[in-house]
Amino acid sequence: MAGKTVVALLFGGRSSEHSISCATAGGVLHAIDRDRFEVIPIGITGEGSFVLEDDDPAKFAIDAEAMPRVRDNGTRIRWPDRAGDRTLTVELADGSSRSLGEVDVVFPILHGRFGEDGTVQGMLELLGLPFVGSGVLASALGMDKHFTKTVLLQAGIDVAPWTTVTAREWADAPAAVAERASGLGLPAFVKPARAGSSVGVSRVTDWSQLAEAMEIALAEDNKVLIEEGIVGREVECGVLEGRDGGPTRVSVAGEVVMTDRAFYDFDAKYLDAPGIELVCPAPMSDDELATMQSIAATAFEAIGGAGLARVDFFLTENGFVVNELNTMPGFTPISMFPACWIASGLSYPQLIDELIDLALPAAAPVE
């Protein structure tokens, strides 16, 4: 193992996107360059326990009948007790413990709350452990759709009009909320403010559907966005931080083409449900692509992003409207983020290499 970079791969977690994180882990475990990297697979159970997982990509393959999960196997990962110490320890189910050695970088492929939202990033920053992806602030901004939109508007980027509703507002004055939302027109989308993978999202085509849509969204978060439905092509691109202070890099565009589905929901994203076609690279003019890439880079820089992101747009007759910015996008082999970079000339293993290499210079000495 001498000379290899040790990567702690962190996945699972407490959010409703637990299984997608596990599926991403399976893809990374399968593709990561074993000649360069030694991997320590660390799963987070649905209850929040850190366990030593199996280094087995097949265990985390997507199966609609049995989605992958991190199970509590009785082990517990113990993180360092001070900044500057990178040694991980595992306590085994029989009560014994052993060192896992020093970690060079953590790859937190966590989706949703309690992982993608700055919480885990804060823990890693406190410990002085370098990690892949954005830090606390950018992760928190990217996770919360209300604040993402607020920052992007300030940066001069068009976003879909919206109103934000708290659980208390909805409980106390649903009629007032409905009246406010009606100004957005139909169709509208109702989304949890802090969830991804289209979990908890509903398309409302009649305001009589609002109550049910709010109930679904509030099951995921106590803050909900009601958003104007935008007419346009759904296009996305991947973003990578610039190397050595260089410019932010943006991939070619991918497109989500609806053939027989109301919107790009969870089943279409991850379970290969019919009615959706993913096209990458998407057909667009050189000027359109250049404009899209420029907006994506500006959005990434506006939130203070690091490492990677995916920026989702609507291409309307009046130009580009940013839909969402995801600081730890789905990274399964069929996800749009790797697909866009593969179409741009980076293989899946090379993309993993790049993300880890970007994180390594972030290791700063503890003062």
Coordinates of C-alpha atoms in Angstrom, one line a residue:
M1 CA 0.0 0.0 0.0
A2 CA 3.1 2.3 0.3
G3 CA 2.8 5.4 -1.7
K4 CA -0.9 5.2 -2.3
T5 CA -3.3 8.1 -1.4
V6 CA -5.7 6.9 1.2
V7 CA -9.3 8.0 0.5
A8 CA -12.1 7.7 3.1
L9 CA -15.2 7.2 1.0
L10 CA -18.2 8.5 3.0
F11 CA -21.7 7.5 1.9
G12 CA -25.3 6.7 3.0
G13 CA -26.5 9.1 5.6
R14 CA -29.7 10.2 7.4
S15 CA -31.4 11.8 4.4
S16 CA -34.1 10.5 2.1
E17 CA -31.4 10.2 -0.6
H18 CA -29.5 7.6 1.4
S19 CA -29.8 4.9 -1.3
I20 CA -28.6 7.2 -4.1
S21 CA -25.5 8.0 -2.1
C22 CA -25.0 4.2 -1.7
A23 CA -25.4 3.8 -5.5
T24 CA -22.9 6.5 -6.1
A25 CA -20.5 4.8 -3.7
G26 CA -20.9 1.6 -5.8
G27 CA -19.9 3.4 -8.9
V28 CA -16.9 5.1 -7.3
L29 CA -15.7 1.8 -5.7
H30 CA -15.9 0.1 -9.1
A31 CA -14.1 2.8 -11.1
I32 CA -11.5 4.3 -8.7
D33 CA -7.9 3.7 -9.7
R34 CA -6.7 1.1 -7.2
D35 CA -3.1 1.6 -8.4
R36 CA -3.2 5.2 -7.0
F37 CA -5.7 5.0 -4.2
E38 CA -6.4 2.9 -1.1
V39 CA -10.1 3.1 -0.2
I40 CA -11.6 3.0 3.3
P41 CA -15.4 2.6 2.7
I42 CA -17.3 4.3 5.6
G43 CA -21.1 4.0 5.6
I44 CA -23.5 6.2 7.6
T45 CA -26.6 4.3 8.6
G46 CA -30.0 5.9 8.5
E47 CA -29.7 6.5 12.2
G48 CA -26.4 8.3 11.8
S49 CA -23.9 5.6 12.9
F50 CA -20.5 5.6 11.1
V51 CA -19.6 2.0 10.2
L52 CA -16.8 0.3 8.3
E53 CA -18.5 -1.0 5.1
D54 CA -17.5 -3.7 2.6
D55 CA -15.3 -2.7 -0.3
D56 CA -17.8 -4.3 -2.7
P57 CA -19.3 -2.3 -5.6
A58 CA -21.9 -4.9 -6.4
K59 CA -23.4 -4.6 -2.9
F60 CA -24.4 -1.0 -3.7
A61 CA -25.9 -1.5 -7.2
I62 CA -29.3 0.1 -7.8
D63 CA -32.1 -2.4 -7.7
A64 CA -35.7 -1.0 -7.8
E65 CA -36.9 -4.0 -5.7
A66 CA -34.2 -3.6 -3.0
M67 CA -32.4 -0.2 -3.0
P68 CA -29.0 -0.3 -1.5
R69 CA -28.6 0.8 2.2
V70 CA -25.9 0.9 4.8
R71 CA -26.8 -1.6 7.5
D72 CA -25.6 -1.4 11.1
N73 CA -23.0 -4.2 11.2
G74 CA -21.9 -3.4 14.8
T75 CA -18.7 -1.6 13.8
R76 CA -18.1 2.0 14.7
I77 CA -15.6 4.4 13.0
R78 CA -13.8 6.7 15.5
W79 CA -12.6 10.0 14.0
P80 CA -9.5 11.7 15.3
D81 CA -10.0 13.6 18.6
R82 CA -8.0 16.6 17.5
A83 CA -7.0 18.6 14.5
G84 CA -3.8 17.4 12.9
D85 CA -4.3 13.8 13.6
R86 CA -5.6 11.9 10.5
T87 CA -5.7 8.4 12.0
L88 CA -9.0 6.6 11.9
T89 CA -9.9 3.7 14.2
V90 CA -12.6 1.1 13.9
E91 CA -14.3 -0.5 16.9
L92 CA -15.4 -4.0 15.9
A93 CA -18.6 -5.7 17.0
D94 CA -16.7 -7.9 19.4
G95 CA -15.4 -4.9 21.3
S96 CA -11.9 -4.9 20.0
S97 CA -10.5 -2.1 17.9
R98 CA -7.8 -1.5 15.3
S99 CA -6.3 1.4 13.5
L100 CA -7.2 2.0 9.9
G101 CA -4.2 4.2 9.4
E102 CA -3.9 7.8 8.3
V103 CA -6.4 9.3 5.8
D104 CA -5.2 11.7 3.1
V105 CA -8.6 12.9 1.9
V106 CA -12.3 12.3 2.6
F107 CA -14.7 11.9 -0.3
P108 CA -18.1 12.6 1.1
I109 CA -20.5 11.4 -1.6
L110 CA -23.5 12.3 0.5
H111 CA -26.7 13.6 -0.9
G112 CA -29.3 15.7 1.0
R113 CA -29.4 16.9 4.5
F114 CA -26.9 15.9 7.2
G115 CA -24.2 15.4 4.5
E116 CA -24.5 17.7 1.5
D117 CA -25.6 20.7 3.5
G118 CA -22.4 21.7 5.3
T119 CA -22.9 19.6 8.4
V120 CA -20.3 16.9 7.6
Q121 CA -18.1 19.5 5.9
G122 CA -18.0 21.4 9.2
M123 CA -17.0 18.3 11.0
L124 CA -14.2 17.6 8.5
E125 CA -13.0 21.2 8.7
L126 CA -12.9 21.1 12.5
L127 CA -10.7 18.0 12.2
G128 CA -8.4 19.5 9.6
L129 CA -9.2 16.7 7.1
P130 CA -9.2 17.7 3.4
F131 CA -12.3 16.6 1.5
V132 CA -13.8 16.6 -1.9
G133 CA -16.3 19.3 -2.7
S134 CA -17.5 22.6 -1.3
G135 CA -17.0 23.9 2.2
V136 CA -19.6 24.7 4.9
L137 CA -21.1 27.9 3.4
A138 CA -21.3 26.8 -0.3
S139 CA -22.7 23.4 0.7
A140 CA -25.3 25.0 2.9
L141 CA -26.3 27.6 0.2
G142 CA -26.5 24.9 -2.5
M143 CA -28.7 22.7 -0.3
D144 CA -31.2 25.4 0.5
K145 CA -33.1 26.3 -2.7
H146 CA -34.4 29.5 -1.3
F147 CA -30.9 30.9 -0.5
T148 CA -29.4 29.5 -3.7
K149 CA -31.9 31.6 -5.6
T150 CA -31.4 34.6 -3.5
V151 CA -27.6 34.5 -4.0
L152 CA -27.9 33.9 -7.8
L153 CA -30.4 36.8 -8.2
Q154 CA -27.8 39.0 -6.5
A155 CA -25.2 37.8 -9.0
G156 CA -27.5 38.8 -11.9
I157 CA -28.6 35.3 -12.8
D158 CA -32.2 34.6 -13.8
V159 CA -34.0 32.0 -11.7
A160 CA -37.6 30.8 -11.7
P161 CA -40.0 33.0 -9.7
W162 CA -41.0 31.5 -6.4
T163 CA -42.4 31.9 -3.0
T164 CA -41.1 30.2 0.2
V165 CA -43.5 28.8 2.8
T166 CA -42.7 27.5 6.2
A167 CA -44.7 24.7 7.9
R168 CA -46.0 27.1 10.4
E169 CA -47.2 29.5 7.7
W170 CA -49.0 26.7 6.0
A171 CA -50.6 25.5 9.2
D172 CA -51.7 28.9 10.3
A173 CA -52.8 30.5 7.0
P174 CA -53.2 28.0 4.1
A175 CA -55.6 30.3 2.2
A176 CA -53.1 33.2 2.3
V177 CA -50.4 30.9 1.1
A178 CA -52.6 29.7 -1.8
E179 CA -53.5 33.3 -2.7
R180 CA -49.8 34.2 -2.8
A181 CA -48.9 31.2 -4.8
S182 CA -51.7 31.8 -7.4
G183 CA -49.7 34.8 -8.7
L184 CA -47.1 32.4 -10.0
G185 CA -49.5 30.8 -12.5
L186 CA -49.9 27.2 -13.5
P187 CA -48.3 24.7 -13.7
A188 CA -46.3 25.2 -10.6
F189 CA -43.8 23.0 -8.8
V190 CA -43.9 22.4 -5.0
K191 CA -40.5 21.4 -3.6
P192 CA -38.9 20.8 -0.2
A193 CA -36.3 23.6 0.2
R194 CA -33.6 21.2 1.4
A195 CA -33.9 18.0 -0.5
G196 CA -32.7 16.7 -3.9
S197 CA -33.1 13.9 -6.4
S198 CA -36.7 15.2 -6.9
V199 CA -37.7 13.7 -3.6
G200 CA -40.9 15.3 -2.3
V201 CA -41.5 17.3 -5.5
S202 CA -45.0 17.6 -7.1
R203 CA -46.2 19.3 -10.2
V204 CA -49.4 21.2 -9.6
T205 CA -51.7 21.8 -12.6
D206 CA -54.8 22.9 -10.5
W207 CA -54.7 24.8 -7.2
S208 CA -56.9 22.1 -5.7
Q209 CA -53.8 19.9 -5.8
L210 CA -51.8 22.4 -3.6
A211 CA -52.7 20.9 -0.2
E212 CA -51.6 17.4 -1.2
A213 CA -48.4 18.7 -2.8
M214 CA -47.6 20.7 0.4
E215 CA -48.1 17.7 2.5
I216 CA -45.7 15.6 0.4
A217 CA -43.0 18.4 0.5
L218 CA -43.4 19.1 4.2
A219 CA -42.8 15.4 4.9
E220 CA -39.2 16.1 3.7
D221 CA -38.6 19.6 5.1
N222 CA -40.3 22.3 7.2
K223 CA -39.6 24.9 4.5
V224 CA -41.1 24.6 1.0
L225 CA -40.8 26.4 -2.3
I226 CA -43.7 27.0 -4.6
E227 CA -42.1 27.7 -8.0
E228 CA -43.4 29.0 -11.3
G229 CA -43.3 26.3 -14.0
I230 CA -40.9 27.4 -16.7
V231 CA -41.5 26.5 -20.3
G232 CA -38.2 25.5 -22.0
R233 CA -35.7 22.8 -22.6
E234 CA -34.2 21.2 -19.5
V235 CA -30.4 21.3 -19.9
E236 CA -27.6 20.7 -17.4
C237 CA -23.9 20.9 -17.2
G238 CA -21.1 19.8 -14.9
V239 CA -18.7 22.2 -13.2
L240 CA -15.2 21.6 -11.9
E241 CA -13.1 24.0 -9.9
G242 CA -10.2 25.4 -11.8
R243 CA -6.7 23.9 -11.3
D244 CA -4.0 25.9 -9.5
G245 CA -6.1 29.1 -9.4
G246 CA -7.2 28.8 -13.0
P247 CA -10.7 29.5 -14.4
T248 CA -13.7 27.4 -13.4
R249 CA -14.2 24.6 -15.9
V250 CA -17.7 23.7 -17.4
S251 CA -18.6 20.6 -19.4
V252 CA -20.7 20.3 -22.5
A253 CA -24.5 20.4 -22.0
G254 CA -26.8 17.5 -21.4
E255 CA -30.5 17.6 -22.0
V256 CA -33.5 15.9 -20.3
V257 CA -36.1 15.2 -23.0
M258 CA -39.6 14.4 -21.8
T259 CA -41.2 11.8 -24.1
D260 CA -44.0 10.6 -21.9
R261 CA -43.5 11.9 -18.3
A262 CA -44.7 15.1 -16.5
F263 CA -41.3 15.9 -15.1
Y264 CA -37.8 14.5 -14.3
D265 CA -38.7 12.6 -11.1
F266 CA -36.8 10.2 -8.8
D267 CA -37.8 7.1 -10.8
A268 CA -36.7 8.6 -14.1
K269 CA -33.4 9.8 -12.6
Y270 CA -32.4 6.5 -10.9
L271 CA -34.7 3.6 -11.8
D272 CA -34.6 4.0 -15.5
A273 CA -38.4 4.6 -15.6
P274 CA -39.8 5.2 -19.1
G275 CA -40.8 8.6 -20.6
I276 CA -37.4 10.3 -20.3
E277 CA -34.5 10.4 -22.7
L278 CA -31.1 11.8 -21.6
V279 CA -29.1 13.4 -24.5
C280 CA -25.5 14.3 -24.0
P281 CA -24.1 16.3 -25.6
A282 CA -27.3 18.3 -26.2
P283 CA -27.8 20.0 -29.5
M284 CA -27.3 23.8 -29.2
S285 CA -25.4 26.5 -31.0
D286 CA -21.9 27.5 -30.0
D287 CA -23.2 30.8 -28.7
E288 CA -25.8 29.1 -26.5
L289 CA -23.3 26.7 -25.1
A290 CA -20.8 29.5 -24.3
T291 CA -23.5 31.5 -22.6
M292 CA -24.7 28.5 -20.6
Q293 CA -21.1 27.7 -19.5
S294 CA -20.5 31.3 -18.5
I295 CA -23.6 31.4 -16.3
A296 CA -22.8 28.0 -14.7
A297 CA -19.3 29.3 -13.8
T298 CA -20.7 32.5 -12.4
A299 CA -23.3 30.6 -10.3
F300 CA -20.6 28.3 -9.0
E301 CA -18.4 31.2 -8.0
A302 CA -21.3 33.2 -6.6
I303 CA -21.9 30.6 -3.9
G304 CA -18.2 30.1 -3.3
G305 CA -18.2 26.5 -4.7
A306 CA -15.2 24.2 -4.6
G307 CA -14.5 20.9 -6.3
L308 CA -17.6 20.1 -8.3
A309 CA -21.2 21.1 -9.0
R310 CA -24.0 20.5 -11.5
V311 CA -26.1 23.5 -12.7
D312 CA -29.6 22.8 -14.1
F313 CA -31.2 25.2 -16.5
F314 CA -34.3 25.9 -18.5
L315 CA -33.5 27.2 -22.0
T316 CA -36.4 29.4 -22.8
E317 CA -37.2 31.6 -25.8
N318 CA -35.8 34.5 -23.7
G319 CA -32.6 32.7 -22.7
F320 CA -31.3 30.6 -19.8
V321 CA -33.0 30.4 -16.4
V322 CA -31.2 28.5 -13.6
N323 CA -33.4 25.9 -12.0
E324 CA -31.0 24.4 -9.3
L325 CA -27.3 24.2 -8.4
N326 CA -26.2 21.0 -6.8
T327 CA -22.9 20.9 -4.9
M328 CA -22.7 17.1 -4.7
P329 CA -24.6 15.9 -7.7
G330 CA -25.7 12.3 -8.4
F331 CA -22.5 10.5 -9.4
T332 CA -23.9 7.1 -10.4
P333 CA -22.6 5.8 -13.7
I334 CA -25.9 6.8 -15.4
S335 CA -26.1 10.3 -13.8
M336 CA -25.9 13.4 -15.8
F337 CA -22.9 14.9 -14.1
P338 CA -20.4 12.2 -15.1
A339 CA -22.2 11.8 -18.5
C340 CA -21.5 15.5 -19.3
W341 CA -17.8 15.2 -18.4
I342 CA -17.4 11.9 -20.3
A343 CA -18.9 13.7 -23.3
S344 CA -16.3 16.5 -22.6
G345 CA -13.4 14.0 -22.7
L346 CA -13.0 12.8 -19.1
S347 CA -13.6 9.2 -18.4
Y348 CA -15.4 8.2 -15.2
P349 CA -12.2 7.1 -13.5
Q350 CA -10.4 10.2 -14.6
L351 CA -13.2 12.3 -13.1
I352 CA -12.7 10.6 -9.8
D353 CA -9.0 11.3 -10.0
E354 CA -9.6 14.9 -10.8
L355 CA -11.9 15.4 -7.8
I356 CA -9.5 13.8 -5.4
D357 CA -6.6 15.8 -6.8
L358 CA -8.5 19.0 -6.4
A359 CA -9.1 18.3 -2.8
L360 CA -5.6 17.3 -1.8
P361 CA -4.1 20.8 -2.0
A362 CA -6.7 21.9 0.5
A363 CA -4.8 20.1 3.3
A364 CA -3.5 23.0 5.4
P365 CA -1.1 22.6 8.3
V366 CA -2.7 23.1 11.7
E367 CA -1.4 26.2 13.5

